[in-house]
PDB file of C-alpha atoms in Angstrom:
ATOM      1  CA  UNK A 113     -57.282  24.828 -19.548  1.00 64.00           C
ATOM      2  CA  UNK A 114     -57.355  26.305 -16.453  1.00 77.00           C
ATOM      3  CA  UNK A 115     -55.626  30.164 -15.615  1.00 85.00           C
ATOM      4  CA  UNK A 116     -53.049  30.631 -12.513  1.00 90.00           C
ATOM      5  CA  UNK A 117     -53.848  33.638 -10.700  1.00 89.00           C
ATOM      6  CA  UNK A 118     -51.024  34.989  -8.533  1.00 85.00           C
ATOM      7  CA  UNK A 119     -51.560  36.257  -4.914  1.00 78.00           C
ATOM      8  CA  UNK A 120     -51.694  39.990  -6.850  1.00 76.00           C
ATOM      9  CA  UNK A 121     -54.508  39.151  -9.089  1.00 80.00           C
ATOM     10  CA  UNK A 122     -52.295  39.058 -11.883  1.00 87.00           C
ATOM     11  CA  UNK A 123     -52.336  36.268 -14.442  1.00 92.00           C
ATOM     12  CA  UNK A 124     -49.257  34.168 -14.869  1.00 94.00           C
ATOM     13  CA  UNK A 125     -47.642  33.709 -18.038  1.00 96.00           C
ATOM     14  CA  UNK A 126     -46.107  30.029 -18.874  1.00 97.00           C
ATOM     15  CA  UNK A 127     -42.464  30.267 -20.455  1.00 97.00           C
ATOM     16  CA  UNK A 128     -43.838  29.733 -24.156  1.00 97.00           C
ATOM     17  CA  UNK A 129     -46.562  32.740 -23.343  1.00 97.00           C
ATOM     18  CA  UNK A 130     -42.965  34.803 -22.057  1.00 98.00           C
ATOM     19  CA  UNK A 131     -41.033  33.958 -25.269  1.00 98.00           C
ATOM     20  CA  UNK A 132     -43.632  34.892 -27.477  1.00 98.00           C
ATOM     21  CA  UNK A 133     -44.267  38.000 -25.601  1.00 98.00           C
ATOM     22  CA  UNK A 134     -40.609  38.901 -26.168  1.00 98.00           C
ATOM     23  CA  UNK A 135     -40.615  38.097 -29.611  1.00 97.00           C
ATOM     24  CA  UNK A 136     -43.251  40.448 -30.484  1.00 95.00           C
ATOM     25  CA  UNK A 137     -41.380  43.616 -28.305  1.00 95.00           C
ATOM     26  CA  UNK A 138     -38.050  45.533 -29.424  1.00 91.00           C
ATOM     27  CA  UNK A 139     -37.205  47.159 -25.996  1.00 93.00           C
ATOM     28  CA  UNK A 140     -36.394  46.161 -23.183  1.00 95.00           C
ATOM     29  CA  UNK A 141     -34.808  47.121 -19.878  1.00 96.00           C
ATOM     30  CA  UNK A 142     -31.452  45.445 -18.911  1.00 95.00           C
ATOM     31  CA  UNK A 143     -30.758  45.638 -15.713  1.00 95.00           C
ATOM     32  CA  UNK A 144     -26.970  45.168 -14.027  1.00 91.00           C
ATOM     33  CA  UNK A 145     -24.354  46.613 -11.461  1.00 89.00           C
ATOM     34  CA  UNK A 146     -22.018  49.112 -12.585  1.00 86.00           C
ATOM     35  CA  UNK A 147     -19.579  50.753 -10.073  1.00 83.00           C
ATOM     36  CA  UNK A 148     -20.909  48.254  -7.117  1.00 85.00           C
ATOM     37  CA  UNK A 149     -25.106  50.026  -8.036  1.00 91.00           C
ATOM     38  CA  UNK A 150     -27.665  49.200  -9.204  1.00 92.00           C
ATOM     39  CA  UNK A 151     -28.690  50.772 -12.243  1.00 93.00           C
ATOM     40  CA  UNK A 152     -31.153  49.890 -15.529  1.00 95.00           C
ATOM     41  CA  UNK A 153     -30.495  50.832 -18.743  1.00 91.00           C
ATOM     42  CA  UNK A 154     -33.167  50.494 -21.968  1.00 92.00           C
ATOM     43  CA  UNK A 155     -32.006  48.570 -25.038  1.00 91.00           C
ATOM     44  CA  UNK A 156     -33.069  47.648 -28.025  1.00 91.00           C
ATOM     45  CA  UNK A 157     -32.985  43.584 -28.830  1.00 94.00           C
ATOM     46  CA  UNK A 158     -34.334  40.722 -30.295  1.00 95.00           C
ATOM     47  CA  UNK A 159     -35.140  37.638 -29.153  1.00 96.00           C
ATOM     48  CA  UNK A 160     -33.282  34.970 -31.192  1.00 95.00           C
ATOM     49  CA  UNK A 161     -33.983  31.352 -30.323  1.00 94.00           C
ATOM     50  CA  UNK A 162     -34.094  31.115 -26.679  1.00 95.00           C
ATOM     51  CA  UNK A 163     -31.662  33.958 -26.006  1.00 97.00           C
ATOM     52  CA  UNK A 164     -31.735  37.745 -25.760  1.00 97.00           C
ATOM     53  CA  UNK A 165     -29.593  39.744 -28.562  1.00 95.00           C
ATOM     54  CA  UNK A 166     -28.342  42.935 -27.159  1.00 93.00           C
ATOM     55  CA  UNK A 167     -25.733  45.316 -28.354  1.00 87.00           C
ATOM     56  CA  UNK A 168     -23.243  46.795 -25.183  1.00 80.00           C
ATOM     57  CA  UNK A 169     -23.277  50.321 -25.803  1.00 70.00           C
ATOM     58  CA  UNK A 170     -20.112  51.879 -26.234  1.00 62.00           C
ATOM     59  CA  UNK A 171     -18.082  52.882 -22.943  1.00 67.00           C
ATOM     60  CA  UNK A 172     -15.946  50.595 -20.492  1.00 67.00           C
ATOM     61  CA  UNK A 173     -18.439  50.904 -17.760  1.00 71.00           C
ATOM     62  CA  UNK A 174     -21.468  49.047 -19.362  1.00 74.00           C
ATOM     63  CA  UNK A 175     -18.860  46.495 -21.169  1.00 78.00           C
ATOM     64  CA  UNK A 176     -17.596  45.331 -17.610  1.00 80.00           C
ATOM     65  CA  UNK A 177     -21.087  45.007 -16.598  1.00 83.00           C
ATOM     66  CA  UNK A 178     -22.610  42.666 -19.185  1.00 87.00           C
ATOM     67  CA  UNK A 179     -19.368  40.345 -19.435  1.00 87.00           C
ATOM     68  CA  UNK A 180     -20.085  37.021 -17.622  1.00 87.00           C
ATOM     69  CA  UNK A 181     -22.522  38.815 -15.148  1.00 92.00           C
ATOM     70  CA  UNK A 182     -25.726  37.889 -14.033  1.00 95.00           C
ATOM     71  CA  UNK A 183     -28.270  40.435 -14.709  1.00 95.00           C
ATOM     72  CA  UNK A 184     -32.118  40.920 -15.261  1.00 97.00           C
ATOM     73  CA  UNK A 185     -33.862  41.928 -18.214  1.00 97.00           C
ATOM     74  CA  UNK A 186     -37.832  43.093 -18.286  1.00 98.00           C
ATOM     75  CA  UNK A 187     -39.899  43.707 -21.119  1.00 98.00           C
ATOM     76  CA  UNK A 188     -43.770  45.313 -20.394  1.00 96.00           C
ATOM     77  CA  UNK A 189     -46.573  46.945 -22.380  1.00 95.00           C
ATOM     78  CA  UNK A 190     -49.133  48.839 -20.472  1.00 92.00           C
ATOM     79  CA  UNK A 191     -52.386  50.853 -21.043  1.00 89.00           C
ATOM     80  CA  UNK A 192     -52.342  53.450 -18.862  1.00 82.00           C
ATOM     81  CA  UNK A 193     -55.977  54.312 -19.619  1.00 85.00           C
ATOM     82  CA  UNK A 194     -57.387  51.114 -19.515  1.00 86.00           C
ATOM     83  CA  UNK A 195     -55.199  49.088 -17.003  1.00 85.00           C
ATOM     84  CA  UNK A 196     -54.674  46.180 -19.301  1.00 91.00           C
ATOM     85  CA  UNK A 197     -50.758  44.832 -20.019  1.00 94.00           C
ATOM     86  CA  UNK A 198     -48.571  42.433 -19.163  1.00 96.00           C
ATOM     87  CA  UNK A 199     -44.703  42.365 -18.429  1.00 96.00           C
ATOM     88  CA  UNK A 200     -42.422  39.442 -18.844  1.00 98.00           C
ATOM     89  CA  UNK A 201     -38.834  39.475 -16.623  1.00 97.00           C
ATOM     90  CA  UNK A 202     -35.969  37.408 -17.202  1.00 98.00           C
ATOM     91  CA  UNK A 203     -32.931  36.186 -15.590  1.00 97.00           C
ATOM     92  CA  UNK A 204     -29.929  35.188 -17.018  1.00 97.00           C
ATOM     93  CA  UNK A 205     -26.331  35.429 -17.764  1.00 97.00           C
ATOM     94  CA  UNK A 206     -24.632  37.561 -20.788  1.00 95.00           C
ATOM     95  CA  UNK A 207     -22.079  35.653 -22.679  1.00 94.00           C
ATOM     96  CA  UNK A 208     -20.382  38.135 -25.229  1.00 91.00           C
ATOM     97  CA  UNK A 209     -20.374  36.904 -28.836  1.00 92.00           C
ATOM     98  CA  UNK A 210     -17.029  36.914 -30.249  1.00 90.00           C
ATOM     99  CA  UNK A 211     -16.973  33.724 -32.401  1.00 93.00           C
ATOM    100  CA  UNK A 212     -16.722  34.639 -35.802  1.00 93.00           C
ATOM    101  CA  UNK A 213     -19.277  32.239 -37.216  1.00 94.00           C
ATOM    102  CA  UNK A 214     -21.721  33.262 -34.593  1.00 93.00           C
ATOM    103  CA  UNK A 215     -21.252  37.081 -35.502  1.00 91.00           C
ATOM    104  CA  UNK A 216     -21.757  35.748 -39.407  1.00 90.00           C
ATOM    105  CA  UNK A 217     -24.893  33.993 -38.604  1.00 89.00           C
ATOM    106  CA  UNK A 218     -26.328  36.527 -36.600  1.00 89.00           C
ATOM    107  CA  UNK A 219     -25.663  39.744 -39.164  1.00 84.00           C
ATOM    108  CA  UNK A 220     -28.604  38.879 -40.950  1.00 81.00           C
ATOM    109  CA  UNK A 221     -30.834  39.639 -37.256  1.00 83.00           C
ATOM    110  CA  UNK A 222     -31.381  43.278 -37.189  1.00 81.00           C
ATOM    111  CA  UNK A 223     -31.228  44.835 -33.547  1.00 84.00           C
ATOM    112  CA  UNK A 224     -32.216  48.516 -33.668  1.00 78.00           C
ATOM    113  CA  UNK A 225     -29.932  50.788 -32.654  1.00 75.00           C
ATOM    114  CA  UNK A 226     -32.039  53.621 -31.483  1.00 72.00           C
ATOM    115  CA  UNK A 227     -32.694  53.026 -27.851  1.00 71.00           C
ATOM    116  CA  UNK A 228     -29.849  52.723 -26.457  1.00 64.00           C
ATOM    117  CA  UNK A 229     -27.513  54.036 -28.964  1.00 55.00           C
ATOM    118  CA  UNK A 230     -25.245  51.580 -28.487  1.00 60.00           C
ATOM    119  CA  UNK A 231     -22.338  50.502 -31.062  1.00 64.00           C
ATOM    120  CA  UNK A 232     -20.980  47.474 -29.305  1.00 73.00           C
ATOM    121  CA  UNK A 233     -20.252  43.840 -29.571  1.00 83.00           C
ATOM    122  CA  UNK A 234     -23.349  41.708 -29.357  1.00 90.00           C
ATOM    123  CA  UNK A 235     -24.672  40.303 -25.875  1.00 93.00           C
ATOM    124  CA  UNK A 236     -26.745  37.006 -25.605  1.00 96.00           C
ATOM    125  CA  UNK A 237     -28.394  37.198 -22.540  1.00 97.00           C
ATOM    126  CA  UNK A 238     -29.872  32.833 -21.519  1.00 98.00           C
ATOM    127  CA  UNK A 239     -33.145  32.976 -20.352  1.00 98.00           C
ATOM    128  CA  UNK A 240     -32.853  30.829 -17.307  1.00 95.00           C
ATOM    129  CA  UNK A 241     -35.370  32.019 -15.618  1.00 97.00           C
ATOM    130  CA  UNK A 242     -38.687  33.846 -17.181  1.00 98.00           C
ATOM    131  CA  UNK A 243     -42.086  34.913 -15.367  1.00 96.00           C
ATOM    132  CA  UNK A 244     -44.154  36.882 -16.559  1.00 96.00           C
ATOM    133  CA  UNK A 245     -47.647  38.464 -15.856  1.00 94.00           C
ATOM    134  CA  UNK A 246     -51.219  39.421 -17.608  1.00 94.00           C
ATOM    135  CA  UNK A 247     -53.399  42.216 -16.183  1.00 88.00           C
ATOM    136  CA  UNK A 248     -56.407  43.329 -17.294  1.00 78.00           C
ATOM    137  CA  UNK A 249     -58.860  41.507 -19.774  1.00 58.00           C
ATOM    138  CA  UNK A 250     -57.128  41.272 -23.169  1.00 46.00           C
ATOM    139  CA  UNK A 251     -56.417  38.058 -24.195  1.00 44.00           C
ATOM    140  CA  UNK A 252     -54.399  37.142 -27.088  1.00 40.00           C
TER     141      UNK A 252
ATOM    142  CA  UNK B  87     -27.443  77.370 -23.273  1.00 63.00           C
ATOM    143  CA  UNK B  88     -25.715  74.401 -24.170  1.00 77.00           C
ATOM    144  CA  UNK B  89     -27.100  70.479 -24.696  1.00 85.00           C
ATOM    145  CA  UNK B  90     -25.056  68.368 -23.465  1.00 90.00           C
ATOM    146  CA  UNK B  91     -24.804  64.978 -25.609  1.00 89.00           C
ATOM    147  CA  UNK B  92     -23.278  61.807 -24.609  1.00 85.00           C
ATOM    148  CA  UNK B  93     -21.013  59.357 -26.338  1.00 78.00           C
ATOM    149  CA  UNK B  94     -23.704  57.692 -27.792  1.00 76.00           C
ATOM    150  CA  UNK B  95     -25.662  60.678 -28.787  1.00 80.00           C
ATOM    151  CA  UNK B  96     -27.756  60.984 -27.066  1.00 87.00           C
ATOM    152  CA  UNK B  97     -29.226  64.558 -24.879  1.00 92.00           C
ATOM    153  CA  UNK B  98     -28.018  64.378 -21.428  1.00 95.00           C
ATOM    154  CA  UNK B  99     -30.753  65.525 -18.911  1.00 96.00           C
ATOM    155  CA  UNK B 100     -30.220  67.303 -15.601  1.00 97.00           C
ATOM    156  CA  UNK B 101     -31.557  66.820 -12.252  1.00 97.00           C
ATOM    157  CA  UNK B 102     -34.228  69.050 -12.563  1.00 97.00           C
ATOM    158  CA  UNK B 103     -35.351  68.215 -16.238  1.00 97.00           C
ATOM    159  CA  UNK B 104     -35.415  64.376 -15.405  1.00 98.00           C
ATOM    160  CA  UNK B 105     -37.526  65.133 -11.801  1.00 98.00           C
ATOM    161  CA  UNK B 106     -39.667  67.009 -14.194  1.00 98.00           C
ATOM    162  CA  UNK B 107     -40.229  64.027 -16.412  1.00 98.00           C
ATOM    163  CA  UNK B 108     -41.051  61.633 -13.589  1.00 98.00           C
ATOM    164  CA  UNK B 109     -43.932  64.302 -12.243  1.00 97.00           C
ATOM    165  CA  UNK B 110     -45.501  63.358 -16.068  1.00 95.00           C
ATOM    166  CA  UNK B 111     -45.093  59.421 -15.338  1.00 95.00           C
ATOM    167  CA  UNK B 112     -46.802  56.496 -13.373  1.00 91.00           C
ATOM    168  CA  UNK B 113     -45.285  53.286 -14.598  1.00 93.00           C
ATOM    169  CA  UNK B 114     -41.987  52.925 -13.124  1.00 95.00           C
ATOM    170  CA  UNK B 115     -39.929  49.884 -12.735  1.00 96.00           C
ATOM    171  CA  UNK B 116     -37.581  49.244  -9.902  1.00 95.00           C
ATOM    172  CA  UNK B 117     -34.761  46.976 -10.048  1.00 95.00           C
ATOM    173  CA  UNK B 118     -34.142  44.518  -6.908  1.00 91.00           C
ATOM    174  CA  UNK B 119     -32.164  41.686  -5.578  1.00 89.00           C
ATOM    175  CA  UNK B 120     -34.395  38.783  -4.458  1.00 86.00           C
ATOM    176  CA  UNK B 121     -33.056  35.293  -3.473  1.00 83.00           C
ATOM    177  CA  UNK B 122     -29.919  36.748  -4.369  1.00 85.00           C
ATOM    178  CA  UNK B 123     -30.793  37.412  -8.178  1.00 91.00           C
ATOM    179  CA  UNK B 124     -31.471  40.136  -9.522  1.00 92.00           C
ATOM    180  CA  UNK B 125     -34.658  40.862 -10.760  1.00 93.00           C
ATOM    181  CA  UNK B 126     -37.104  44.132 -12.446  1.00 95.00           C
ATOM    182  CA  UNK B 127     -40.490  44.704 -11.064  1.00 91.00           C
ATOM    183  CA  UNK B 128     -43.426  47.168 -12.820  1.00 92.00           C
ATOM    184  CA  UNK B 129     -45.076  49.729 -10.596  1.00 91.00           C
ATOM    185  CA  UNK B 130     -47.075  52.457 -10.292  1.00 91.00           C
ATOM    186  CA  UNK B 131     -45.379  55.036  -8.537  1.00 94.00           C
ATOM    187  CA  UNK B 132     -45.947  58.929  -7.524  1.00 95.00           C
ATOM    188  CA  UNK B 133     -42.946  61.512  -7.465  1.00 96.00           C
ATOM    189  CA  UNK B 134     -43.448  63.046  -4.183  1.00 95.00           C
ATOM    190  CA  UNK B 135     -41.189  65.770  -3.597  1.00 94.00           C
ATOM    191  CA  UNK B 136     -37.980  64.742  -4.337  1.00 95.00           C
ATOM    192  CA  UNK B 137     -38.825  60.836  -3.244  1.00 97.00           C
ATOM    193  CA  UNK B 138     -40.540  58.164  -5.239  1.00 97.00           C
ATOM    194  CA  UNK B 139     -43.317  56.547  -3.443  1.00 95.00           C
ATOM    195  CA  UNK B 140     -44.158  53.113  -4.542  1.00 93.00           C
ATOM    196  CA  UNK B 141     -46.331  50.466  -2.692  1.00 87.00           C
ATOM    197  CA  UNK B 142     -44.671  47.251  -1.969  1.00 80.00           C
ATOM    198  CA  UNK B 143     -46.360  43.907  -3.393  1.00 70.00           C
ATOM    199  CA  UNK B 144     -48.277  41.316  -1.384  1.00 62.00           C
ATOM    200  CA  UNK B 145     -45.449  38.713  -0.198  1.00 68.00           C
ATOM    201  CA  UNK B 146     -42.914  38.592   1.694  1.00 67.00           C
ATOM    202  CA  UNK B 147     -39.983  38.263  -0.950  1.00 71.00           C
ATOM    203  CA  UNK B 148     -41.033  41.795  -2.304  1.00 74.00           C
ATOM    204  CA  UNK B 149     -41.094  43.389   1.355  1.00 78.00           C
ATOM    205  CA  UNK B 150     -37.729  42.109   2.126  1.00 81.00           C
ATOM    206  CA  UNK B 151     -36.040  43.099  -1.099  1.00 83.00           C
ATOM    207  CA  UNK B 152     -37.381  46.806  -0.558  1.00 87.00           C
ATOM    208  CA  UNK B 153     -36.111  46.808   3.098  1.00 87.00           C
ATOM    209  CA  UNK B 154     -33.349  49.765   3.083  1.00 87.00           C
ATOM    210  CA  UNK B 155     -32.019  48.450   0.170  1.00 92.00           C
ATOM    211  CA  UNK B 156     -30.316  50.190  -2.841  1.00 95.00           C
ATOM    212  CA  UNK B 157     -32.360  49.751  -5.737  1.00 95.00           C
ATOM    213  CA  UNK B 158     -32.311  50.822  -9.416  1.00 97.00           C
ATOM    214  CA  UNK B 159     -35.586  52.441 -10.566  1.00 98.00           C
ATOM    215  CA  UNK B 160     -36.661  53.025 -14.271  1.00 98.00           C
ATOM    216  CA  UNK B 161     -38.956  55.234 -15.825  1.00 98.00           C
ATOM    217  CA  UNK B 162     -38.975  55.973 -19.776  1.00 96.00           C
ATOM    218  CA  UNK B 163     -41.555  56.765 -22.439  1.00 95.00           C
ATOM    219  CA  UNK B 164     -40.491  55.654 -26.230  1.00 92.00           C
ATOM    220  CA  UNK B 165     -42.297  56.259 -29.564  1.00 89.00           C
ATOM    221  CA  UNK B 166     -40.666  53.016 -31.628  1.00 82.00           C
ATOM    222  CA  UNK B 167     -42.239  54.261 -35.077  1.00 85.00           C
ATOM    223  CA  UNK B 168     -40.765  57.850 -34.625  1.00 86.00           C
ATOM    224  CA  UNK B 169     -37.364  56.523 -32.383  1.00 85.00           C
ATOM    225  CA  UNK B 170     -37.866  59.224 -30.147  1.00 91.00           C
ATOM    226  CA  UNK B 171     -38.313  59.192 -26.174  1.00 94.00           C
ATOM    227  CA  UNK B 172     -36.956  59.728 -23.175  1.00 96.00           C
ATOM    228  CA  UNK B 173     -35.466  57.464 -19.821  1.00 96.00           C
ATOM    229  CA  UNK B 174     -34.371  58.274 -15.993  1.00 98.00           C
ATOM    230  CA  UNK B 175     -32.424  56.306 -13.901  1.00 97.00           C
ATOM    231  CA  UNK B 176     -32.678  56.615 -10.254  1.00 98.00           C
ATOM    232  CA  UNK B 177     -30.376  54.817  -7.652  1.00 97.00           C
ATOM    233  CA  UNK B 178     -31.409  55.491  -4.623  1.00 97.00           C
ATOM    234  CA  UNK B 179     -32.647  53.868  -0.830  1.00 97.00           C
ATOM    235  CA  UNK B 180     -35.543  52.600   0.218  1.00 95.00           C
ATOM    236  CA  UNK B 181     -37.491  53.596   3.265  1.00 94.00           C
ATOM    237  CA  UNK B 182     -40.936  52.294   4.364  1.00 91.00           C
ATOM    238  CA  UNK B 183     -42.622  54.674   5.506  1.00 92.00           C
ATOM    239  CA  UNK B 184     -44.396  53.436   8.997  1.00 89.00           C
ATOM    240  CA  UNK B 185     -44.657  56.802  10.767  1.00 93.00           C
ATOM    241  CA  UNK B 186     -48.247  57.742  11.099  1.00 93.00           C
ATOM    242  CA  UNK B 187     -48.395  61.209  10.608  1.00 93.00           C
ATOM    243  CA  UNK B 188     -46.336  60.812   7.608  1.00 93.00           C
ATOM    244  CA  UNK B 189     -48.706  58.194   6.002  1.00 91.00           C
ATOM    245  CA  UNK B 190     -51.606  60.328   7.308  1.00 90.00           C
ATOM    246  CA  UNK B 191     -49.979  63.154   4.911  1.00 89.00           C
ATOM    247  CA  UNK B 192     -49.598  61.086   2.123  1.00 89.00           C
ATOM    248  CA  UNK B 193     -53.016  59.367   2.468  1.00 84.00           C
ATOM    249  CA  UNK B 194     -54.322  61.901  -0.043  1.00 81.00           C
ATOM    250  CA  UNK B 195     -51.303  61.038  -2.728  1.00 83.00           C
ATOM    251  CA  UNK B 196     -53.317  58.754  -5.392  1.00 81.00           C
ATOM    252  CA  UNK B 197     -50.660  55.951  -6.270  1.00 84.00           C
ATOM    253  CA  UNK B 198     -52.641  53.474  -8.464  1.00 78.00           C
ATOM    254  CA  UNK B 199     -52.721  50.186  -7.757  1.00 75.00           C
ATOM    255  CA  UNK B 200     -52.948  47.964 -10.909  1.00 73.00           C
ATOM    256  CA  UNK B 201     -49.331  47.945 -12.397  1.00 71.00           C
ATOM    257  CA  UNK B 202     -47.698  45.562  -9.405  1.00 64.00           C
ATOM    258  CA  UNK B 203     -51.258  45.158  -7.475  1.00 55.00           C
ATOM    259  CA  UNK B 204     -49.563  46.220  -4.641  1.00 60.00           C
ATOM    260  CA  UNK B 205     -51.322  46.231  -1.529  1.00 64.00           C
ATOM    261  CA  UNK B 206     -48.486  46.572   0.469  1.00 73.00           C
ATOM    262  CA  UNK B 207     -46.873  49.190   2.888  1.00 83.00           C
ATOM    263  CA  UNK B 208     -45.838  52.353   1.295  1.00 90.00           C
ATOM    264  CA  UNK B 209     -42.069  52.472   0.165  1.00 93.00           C
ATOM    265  CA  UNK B 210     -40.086  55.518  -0.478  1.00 96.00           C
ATOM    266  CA  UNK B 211     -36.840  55.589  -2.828  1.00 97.00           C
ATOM    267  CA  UNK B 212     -34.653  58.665  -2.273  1.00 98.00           C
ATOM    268  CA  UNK B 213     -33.286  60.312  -5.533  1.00 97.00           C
ATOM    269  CA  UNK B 214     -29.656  60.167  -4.799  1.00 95.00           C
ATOM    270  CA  UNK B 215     -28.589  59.826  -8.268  1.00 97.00           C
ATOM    271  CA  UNK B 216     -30.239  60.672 -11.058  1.00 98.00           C
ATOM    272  CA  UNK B 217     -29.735  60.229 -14.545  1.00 96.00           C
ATOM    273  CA  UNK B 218     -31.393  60.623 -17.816  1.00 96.00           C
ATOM    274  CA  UNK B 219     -31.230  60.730 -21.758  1.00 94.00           C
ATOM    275  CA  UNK B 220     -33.796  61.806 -24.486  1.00 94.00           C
ATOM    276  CA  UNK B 221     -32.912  60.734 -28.231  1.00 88.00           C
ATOM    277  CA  UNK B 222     -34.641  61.999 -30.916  1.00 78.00           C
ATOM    278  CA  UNK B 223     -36.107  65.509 -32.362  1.00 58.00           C
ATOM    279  CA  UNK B 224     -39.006  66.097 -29.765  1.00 46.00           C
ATOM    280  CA  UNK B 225     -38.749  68.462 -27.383  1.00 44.00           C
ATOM    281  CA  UNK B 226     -40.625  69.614 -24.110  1.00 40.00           C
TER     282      UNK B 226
END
């Protein structure tokens, strides 16, 4: 099994190394366009099958910018002391869940609520597009 | 004096409480369009005054996205067993910085290298708008 190295040094994570990465993590950093800039926001989720669970926090601004948008999401853990970590990023669009059957199947997930304080509907974000990277010399 | 607290809340920080917070930090991540998506990249970063110096990665999609562009840029520090911690959101320009007397200046600012394994061009992000929340019991 050989290990790709990206022009950085950095190890690159496969899509099944990303997914597990993000299964293991409870924050991550969402990031969208609100009021025509940039801005990122931290929020607690869970990865559930191959999408991300969010909740919108409350407020009209952050609802209009995870409905039908495309938006990045990143998820890292790094050592500051010994320069070891990795960080996985994802692309993808947020489709607000609304169906009722959906909502019943998904009460049983818990998403903290801590982070981002949010009180919302729930936010699947697809995970289109994932790369992610290794530094350092932990392995899993 | 009075905290402010937000609809979700959570403390509301002011300009000079969140600059302070950065000054403590390293790890940022900045928020970017590239290939028109948009995308979150890990970096080490310095607060130099009242800019955020960050070295652009090897390649040219990275240099182009942080060409005078208006980026998002992320910086927080959680506890998930305790739920406490803080964020800042900057939105703000970027500048490279190609003047020579300026990077002699900064030549003595230590901006580590391992987060993004940057060996690009120096970048500076102006703090136009700043924002940040702490939740939880700890305080400075």
């Amino acid at each position: 099994m050989t290990m790709e190295i990206d022009r950085n040094g950095l190890e690159v994570l496969d899509r099944v190394q990303c997914l597990g990465l993000l299964s293991t993590a409870t924050i991550g950093r969402v990031g969208v366009t609100s009021g025509a800039l940039p801005t990122i926001l931290p929020v607690n989720f869970r990865l559930e099958g191959q999408e991300i669970l969010i909740r919108s926090g409350e407020g009209a601004k952050m609802d209009v910018a995870l409905r039908d948008a495309v938006v990045a999401f990143e998820v890292d853990d790094f050592d500051p002391i010994d320069h070891t970590g990795w960080s996985v990023v994802v692309t993808g669009i947020t489709r607000s869940i609304t169906d009722e059957d959906e909502l019943e199947r998904l009460r049983g997930i818990p998403i903290a609520r801590w982070a981002s304080g949010g009180n919302g509907h729930l936010v699947a974000i697809s995970t289109d597009l994932v790369s992610g990277r290794r530094l350092g010399l932990r392995r899993r």
